Coordinates of C-alpha atoms in Angstrom, one line a residue:
M21 CA 0.0 -0.1 0.1
A22 CA 1.3 3.6 -0.8
I23 CA 2.6 5.4 2.2
F24 CA 1.4 8.8 0.9
N25 CA -2.3 8.3 0.7
N26 CA -3.3 11.0 3.4
Y27 CA -1.2 13.9 2.0
K28 CA -2.7 16.8 0.2
F29 CA -0.9 18.7 -2.5
N30 CA 0.3 21.7 -0.3
E31 CA 1.5 19.2 2.3
I32 CA 3.8 17.5 -0.2
I33 CA 4.9 20.3 -2.3
D34 CA 6.1 23.8 -1.3
I35 CA 3.9 26.2 -3.1
D36 CA 6.5 28.9 -3.5
F37 CA 8.9 26.5 -5.0
L38 CA 6.2 25.1 -7.3
Q39 CA 5.4 28.7 -8.3
N40 CA 9.0 29.2 -9.3
I41 CA 9.2 26.1 -11.3
Q42 CA 5.8 26.8 -13.2
D43 CA 6.8 30.4 -13.9
K44 CA 10.2 29.2 -15.4
F45 CA 8.5 26.5 -17.4
A46 CA 5.9 29.0 -18.9
N47 CA 8.7 31.5 -19.8
I48 CA 10.9 28.9 -21.4
V49 CA 8.1 27.2 -23.6
G50 CA 5.9 30.4 -24.0
L51 CA 2.8 28.7 -23.0
S52 CA 0.1 29.4 -20.4
T53 CA 0.6 27.3 -17.5
I54 CA -1.3 26.1 -14.4
T55 CA -0.9 23.4 -11.6
V56 CA -4.1 21.9 -10.2
D57 CA -5.0 19.3 -7.5
E58 CA -6.8 16.1 -8.2
S59 CA -10.2 18.0 -8.2
G60 CA -8.8 20.6 -10.7
N61 CA -8.6 23.3 -8.3
P62 CA -5.4 25.6 -8.8
V63 CA -2.7 25.2 -6.2
A64 CA -0.5 28.0 -7.5
N65 CA -1.1 31.4 -9.4
S66 CA -1.5 31.0 -13.1
S67 CA 1.5 31.8 -15.6
K68 CA 1.1 33.6 -18.8
F69 CA -2.7 33.1 -19.0
S70 CA -4.2 34.1 -22.3
K71 CA -6.7 36.9 -22.5
F72 CA -9.3 34.5 -23.8
C73 CA -8.9 32.1 -20.9
T74 CA -8.8 34.8 -18.4
L75 CA -12.2 36.1 -19.7
I76 CA -13.8 32.6 -19.6
R77 CA -12.7 32.2 -16.0
S78 CA -14.2 35.6 -15.0
S79 CA -17.5 33.9 -15.4
D80 CA -18.5 31.8 -12.5
E81 CA -19.9 29.3 -15.0
G82 CA -16.7 29.4 -17.0
K83 CA -14.7 28.9 -14.1
R84 CA -16.7 26.0 -13.0
R85 CA -16.3 24.3 -16.5
C86 CA -12.5 25.1 -16.6
T87 CA -12.1 23.5 -13.2
L88 CA -14.0 20.3 -14.4
C89 CA -12.0 20.5 -17.7
D90 CA -8.7 20.5 -15.9
A91 CA -9.7 17.8 -13.6
K92 CA -10.6 15.6 -16.4
G93 CA -7.5 16.4 -18.4
G94 CA -5.4 15.5 -15.4
F95 CA -7.3 12.4 -14.7
D96 CA -7.0 11.1 -18.4
A97 CA -3.3 11.9 -18.4
M98 CA -2.9 9.9 -15.1
R99 CA -4.8 6.9 -16.5
Q100 CA -2.6 6.9 -19.5
G101 CA 0.4 7.6 -17.4
K102 CA 1.9 10.2 -19.9
P103 CA 1.2 13.6 -21.1
I104 CA -1.8 14.1 -23.2
I105 CA -3.0 16.7 -25.7
Y106 CA -6.8 17.5 -25.8
F107 CA -9.4 20.2 -26.6
C108 CA -10.6 22.2 -23.6
H109 CA -14.4 22.9 -23.1
A110 CA -14.0 26.1 -24.9
G111 CA -12.4 24.5 -28.0
L112 CA -8.6 25.6 -27.3
T113 CA -5.9 22.9 -27.4
D114 CA -4.4 22.2 -23.9
L115 CA -1.6 19.8 -22.5
A116 CA -1.9 17.8 -19.3
A117 CA 0.9 16.0 -17.5
P118 CA 0.1 13.9 -14.3
I119 CA 1.7 14.4 -10.8
I120 CA 1.9 11.0 -9.5
V121 CA 3.6 10.4 -5.9
D122 CA 4.1 6.9 -4.9
N123 CA 1.5 5.5 -7.3
N124 CA -0.9 8.3 -6.0
Y125 CA -2.3 10.8 -8.3
I126 CA -2.2 14.3 -6.5
G127 CA -2.7 16.6 -9.4
C128 CA -1.3 17.6 -12.8
M129 CA 0.4 20.4 -14.6
L130 CA -1.5 21.9 -17.6
C131 CA -0.5 24.2 -20.3
G132 CA -1.8 25.3 -23.7
Q133 CA -4.6 27.6 -24.4
V134 CA -3.5 27.7 -28.1
I135 CA -4.8 27.0 -31.5
V136 CA -3.0 24.2 -33.5
E137 CA -2.9 24.7 -37.2
E138 CA -3.6 21.1 -37.9
F139 CA -6.5 20.9 -35.5
D140 CA -8.3 23.8 -36.9
N141 CA -9.8 24.6 -33.4
K142 CA -12.3 27.3 -34.5
K143 CA -14.4 24.6 -36.1
K144 CA -15.0 23.2 -32.7
M145 CA -15.8 26.6 -31.2
N146 CA -19.2 28.1 -30.8
L147 CA -18.8 31.7 -29.5
N148 CA -22.6 32.4 -29.8
K149 CA -23.4 29.4 -27.6
L150 CA -20.4 30.2 -25.4
S151 CA -21.5 33.9 -24.9
K152 CA -24.9 33.0 -23.8
E153 CA -24.1 30.2 -21.4
L154 CA -21.3 32.1 -19.7
N155 CA -23.1 35.5 -19.9
L156 CA -20.1 37.1 -21.4
P157 CA -20.2 39.6 -24.5
K158 CA -19.6 37.8 -27.8
A159 CA -17.6 40.9 -29.0
K160 CA -15.1 40.4 -26.0
L161 CA -14.8 36.9 -26.7
E162 CA -13.9 37.5 -30.4
D163 CA -11.3 40.1 -29.6
A164 CA -9.7 38.0 -27.0
L165 CA -9.7 34.9 -29.4
K166 CA -7.7 37.1 -31.9
E167 CA -4.8 37.2 -29.4
V168 CA -4.7 33.3 -29.1
N169 CA -1.4 32.0 -30.3
V170 CA -1.2 29.6 -33.3
W171 CA 1.1 26.7 -32.9
K172 CA 2.1 23.6 -35.1
H173 CA 1.4 20.2 -33.9
K174 CA 5.1 19.1 -33.9
D175 CA 5.8 22.0 -31.4
I176 CA 3.0 21.1 -29.1
T177 CA 4.0 17.4 -29.0
E178 CA 7.5 18.5 -27.9
S179 CA 6.2 20.9 -25.4
A180 CA 4.2 18.1 -23.8
D181 CA 7.2 15.9 -23.5
F182 CA 9.0 18.8 -21.9
L183 CA 6.1 19.3 -19.6
F184 CA 6.3 15.8 -18.3
L185 CA 9.8 16.3 -17.2
F186 CA 8.8 19.0 -15.1
S187 CA 5.7 17.2 -13.6
N188 CA 8.0 14.1 -12.8
F189 CA 10.5 16.6 -11.1
I190 CA 7.7 18.0 -8.9
A191 CA 6.5 14.6 -8.0
K192 CA 9.8 13.4 -7.0
I193 CA 10.4 16.6 -5.0
G194 CA 7.2 15.7 -3.2
I195 CA 8.5 12.3 -2.2
S196 CA 11.7 13.8 -1.0
N197 CA 9.9 16.4 1.1
I198 CA 7.9 13.7 2.8
I199 CA 10.8 11.5 3.6
N200 CA 12.8 14.5 4.7
N201 CA 9.9 15.5 7.0
K202 CA 9.8 12.0 8.6
L203 CA 13.6 11.9 9.2
L204 CA 13.6 15.5 10.7
K205 CA 10.9 14.3 13.3
E206 CA 12.3 10.9 14.0
T207 CA 16.1 11.4 14.2
Q208 CA 18.5 13.3 16.5
E209 CA 20.4 16.6 15.4
K210 CA 23.3 14.6 13.7
A211 CA 21.0 12.6 11.4
R212 CA 19.1 15.8 10.6
L213 CA 22.4 17.7 9.5
E214 CA 23.4 14.6 7.5
K215 CA 20.0 14.6 5.5
L216 CA 20.2 18.4 4.9
L217 CA 23.7 18.0 3.4
K218 CA 22.4 15.6 0.9
N219 CA 20.4 18.3 -0.9
T220 CA 17.5 16.1 -1.3
K221 CA 15.8 18.2 -4.0
I222 CA 18.6 17.8 -6.4
K223 CA 19.1 14.1 -5.7
A224 CA 15.3 13.7 -6.5
L225 CA 15.9 15.2 -10.0
Q226 CA 18.9 12.9 -10.5
S227 CA 16.9 9.7 -9.6
Q228 CA 14.0 10.5 -11.6
I229 CA 15.4 11.8 -14.9
N230 CA 18.7 11.2 -16.6
P231 CA 20.5 14.4 -16.3
H232 CA 22.2 14.1 -19.7
F233 CA 18.6 13.6 -21.1
L234 CA 17.4 16.7 -19.5
F235 CA 20.2 18.9 -20.5
N236 CA 20.1 17.5 -24.0
T237 CA 16.3 18.5 -24.0
L238 CA 17.1 21.9 -22.9
N239 CA 19.8 22.4 -25.4
T240 CA 17.5 21.2 -28.3
V241 CA 15.0 23.7 -27.1
G242 CA 17.5 26.4 -27.0
R243 CA 18.6 25.6 -30.6
M244 CA 15.1 25.8 -31.6
A245 CA 14.7 29.2 -30.2
L246 CA 17.9 30.3 -32.0
I247 CA 16.4 28.9 -35.3
E248 CA 13.2 30.7 -34.6
N249 CA 15.1 33.9 -33.7
A250 CA 14.2 34.1 -30.1
P251 CA 17.4 35.1 -28.6
K252 CA 15.8 36.0 -25.0
T253 CA 14.2 32.5 -24.9
E254 CA 17.5 31.0 -26.0
S255 CA 19.3 32.6 -23.3
L256 CA 16.7 31.7 -20.7
I257 CA 16.9 28.1 -21.6
Y258 CA 20.7 28.0 -21.3
A259 CA 20.6 29.9 -18.1
L260 CA 18.2 27.3 -16.5
S261 CA 20.3 24.4 -17.8
D262 CA 23.5 25.9 -16.2
L263 CA 21.7 26.2 -12.9
L264 CA 20.6 22.7 -12.9
R265 CA 23.9 21.5 -13.9
Y266 CA 25.7 23.6 -11.3
S267 CA 23.5 22.1 -8.6
I268 CA 23.6 18.4 -9.6
K269 CA 27.2 18.5 -10.3
N270 CA 28.4 20.1 -7.1
S271 CA 25.5 19.0 -4.8
Q272 CA 27.9 17.9 -1.9
H273 CA 31.0 20.0 -2.6
L274 CA 32.7 23.2 -1.7
V275 CA 33.1 25.7 -4.6
T276 CA 34.9 29.0 -4.9
I277 CA 33.0 32.1 -4.1
D278 CA 33.7 33.2 -7.8
T279 CA 31.9 30.1 -9.0
E280 CA 29.0 30.6 -6.8
I281 CA 28.6 34.2 -7.9
K282 CA 28.7 33.3 -11.6
N283 CA 26.0 30.8 -10.8
I284 CA 23.9 33.6 -9.0
E285 CA 24.2 35.9 -12.0
K286 CA 22.4 33.1 -14.0
Y287 CA 19.7 32.8 -11.4
L288 CA 19.3 36.7 -11.3
Y289 CA 19.2 36.7 -15.3
I290 CA 16.2 34.4 -15.1
Q291 CA 14.6 36.4 -12.5
H292 CA 15.1 39.6 -14.6
Q293 CA 13.3 38.0 -17.6
R294 CA 10.4 37.4 -15.1
F295 CA 10.3 40.8 -13.2
G296 CA 11.9 43.1 -15.7
D297 CA 13.0 46.5 -14.2
R298 CA 10.9 45.8 -11.1
I299 CA 13.9 44.3 -9.5
S300 CA 17.6 45.0 -10.0
Y301 CA 20.8 43.8 -8.4
E302 CA 24.4 44.9 -7.6
I303 CA 27.4 42.6 -6.8
N304 CA 30.4 43.8 -5.1
I305 CA 32.9 41.1 -4.4
D306 CA 36.6 41.8 -3.3
E307 CA 38.9 40.0 -5.8
R308 CA 41.0 38.7 -3.1
I309 CA 38.3 36.3 -1.8
C310 CA 37.2 34.8 -5.2
N311 CA 39.0 31.7 -4.7
C312 CA 38.0 31.1 -1.1
K313 CA 35.5 28.2 -0.9
I314 CA 32.1 28.0 0.6
P315 CA 29.5 25.2 0.5
V316 CA 27.7 25.0 -2.8
M317 CA 24.4 27.0 -3.1
T318 CA 25.2 29.0 0.1
L319 CA 24.4 32.4 -1.5
Q320 CA 21.7 31.4 -3.9
P321 CA 19.0 30.4 -1.5
L322 CA 19.4 33.6 0.2
V323 CA 19.2 35.7 -2.9
E324 CA 16.1 33.7 -3.9
N325 CA 14.6 34.4 -0.4
S326 CA 15.3 38.1 -0.9
I327 CA 13.4 38.1 -4.2
I328 CA 10.4 35.7 -3.3
H329 CA 9.8 36.8 0.3
G330 CA 11.1 40.4 0.0
L331 CA 10.8 41.9 -3.4
E332 CA 8.4 39.9 -5.4
S333 CA 5.3 41.9 -4.3
K334 CA 7.0 45.3 -5.1
K335 CA 5.7 47.0 -8.0
E336 CA 9.0 48.9 -8.6
G337 CA 12.4 49.7 -7.2
G338 CA 13.3 46.2 -5.6
K339 CA 17.0 45.7 -5.3
V340 CA 19.3 43.0 -4.1
I341 CA 23.0 43.8 -3.1
I342 CA 25.6 41.0 -2.6
N343 CA 28.9 42.1 -0.9
G344 CA 32.0 40.2 -0.1
E345 CA 35.0 41.5 1.6
I346 CA 38.1 40.7 3.9
F347 CA 37.5 41.4 7.5
Y348 CA 40.4 42.0 9.9
D349 CA 42.5 39.8 7.6
K350 CA 41.1 36.9 9.3
Y351 CA 37.6 36.5 8.1
I352 CA 35.4 36.9 5.0
L353 CA 32.2 39.0 5.3
L354 CA 29.4 37.9 2.9
E355 CA 26.2 40.0 2.9
I356 CA 22.9 39.9 0.9
I357 CA 20.9 42.9 1.3
D358 CA 17.3 43.8 0.0
N359 CA 14.9 46.7 0.3
G360 CA 11.9 44.5 0.5
L361 CA 9.2 43.7 3.0
G362 CA 11.4 42.8 5.8
M363 CA 10.1 40.8 8.7
D364 CA 8.7 41.4 12.2
E365 CA 10.8 41.0 15.4
V366 CA 9.1 37.6 16.2
K367 CA 10.2 35.9 12.9
L368 CA 13.5 37.5 13.1
K369 CA 14.2 36.3 16.6
M370 CA 13.0 32.8 15.4
I371 CA 15.4 32.8 12.5
N372 CA 18.4 34.0 14.5
F373 CA 18.1 32.0 17.6
Y374 CA 16.0 28.9 17.0
N375 CA 16.1 26.0 14.7
N376 CA 12.8 26.7 12.7
E377 CA 11.7 25.1 9.5
N378 CA 8.1 26.0 9.1
T379 CA 8.3 27.8 5.8
S380 CA 10.4 27.6 2.7
L381 CA 12.1 31.0 4.0
E382 CA 13.2 29.4 7.3
L383 CA 14.1 26.0 5.9
G384 CA 16.4 27.6 3.2
I385 CA 18.0 29.8 5.9
Q386 CA 18.4 26.9 8.4
N387 CA 20.0 24.7 5.8
V388 CA 22.6 27.4 5.0
K389 CA 23.3 27.9 8.7
D390 CA 23.8 24.1 9.3
R391 CA 26.1 23.6 6.3
L392 CA 28.4 26.6 7.3
L393 CA 28.4 25.2 10.8
H394 CA 29.3 21.7 9.6
Y395 CA 32.3 22.9 7.5
F396 CA 33.7 25.9 9.5
A397 CA 32.5 25.2 13.1
H398 CA 32.8 27.8 15.7
E399 CA 34.9 30.0 13.2
C400 CA 31.8 31.0 11.4
S401 CA 28.8 33.2 12.1
F402 CA 25.3 34.0 10.6
F403 CA 22.9 36.7 11.5
V404 CA 19.9 38.3 10.1
E405 CA 18.9 42.0 10.4
S406 CA 15.5 43.1 9.2
T407 CA 13.1 46.0 9.7
L408 CA 9.3 45.4 8.7
G409 CA 8.7 47.4 5.5
S410 CA 12.2 48.3 4.9
G411 CA 14.3 45.3 3.9
T412 CA 16.6 42.5 5.3
K413 CA 20.3 42.1 5.5
V414 CA 21.9 38.6 6.0
T415 CA 25.6 38.6 7.2
M416 CA 28.0 35.5 7.1
K417 CA 31.5 35.5 8.4
I418 CA 33.7 32.6 7.6
P419 CA 37.5 32.1 8.0
H420 CA 39.6 33.8 5.3
Y421 CA 42.2 31.0 5.2
F422 CA 39.6 28.5 3.7
S423 CA 40.9 28.8 0.0
G424 CA 41.7 26.3 -2.7
E425 CA 45.5 26.9 -2.3
M426 CA 45.7 26.9 1.5
S427 CA 43.2 24.4 2.7
C428 CA 44.6 21.0 3.6
I429 CA 41.1 19.5 4.2
N430 CA 39.8 17.1 1.8
Y431 CA 36.1 16.9 1.4

């Protein structure tokens, strides 16, 4: 019998993490995307939704039909055990890929909202009937339909396969999260630290998908973007590919600060494509510390926290600053500063003085703190300063001697 029967979607998958993955997928393939539970109810905000489908869902009856249609699409994909291409209730073409955790269907990723040249979708659409049944002006439906993208069947098929990679990734993350939560509750501090060091999320991807196949797929899509003269899409795909490769390749290693910063720049590039000029960044790293080593993915989760929890809701003027310098010739100071929402004194105290993993923010910070402590023991420090409404500053101190040339410790 499966062990995850009693878990709901939001208990298995971190919704902020899911939203990030979903947004990346929508930006890469250029398709409207949504993730729903087994009943067809959205579990994250929609990504790149079309004007036509947004209008349909503005009607109570339209929203009800969309929910039922999403549920049926996901259920049909689950029964076939693979992604499917189908017509939605309004006549557009959609894709569905099931999310199956330990043989239990918990939901699916859906994308599409397009017209396929070979399908001639408009023959299946009756705007007069749709207008009456949904109580929506026909003229608005016609105008919105004009903006629906037209795709070739070949491109839609390849997008369906790519969607399946992401739904499998999410499913494996769900398993990893559950296993990790059980271990955290059942083991002592030493066992908990060891599990955190294994970087479960990246290992889940490795066990579910052959990394070479994933990278080859990303590179293929990147070349397609180049051929189709879509340089921004091409750059976004390669940046995501580099991020995944970096995480998998170095998941249990120390890396130079310079390497970590280059990885962060790729992450910030992807976020810039999402937020545009709403969020900017500044990196100030003393060249003398570039070869000093830190645990992989030490800075990136903190930068991600700044954006997701601090800056994402700002309409303009969001900024992240990354500083690195030598301190009294013995230490390196690393700072992540943002001018985002900040946090109250209660949450700040919990982060600084207690082990707390109730949210993705706290789990990410605790993970970084634990790994710094593992490698540098009492010679490191980690402290968060924040003012509600003004921003947050994270400061880390590590020994300066820990560099590629000077270290005699073999990890």
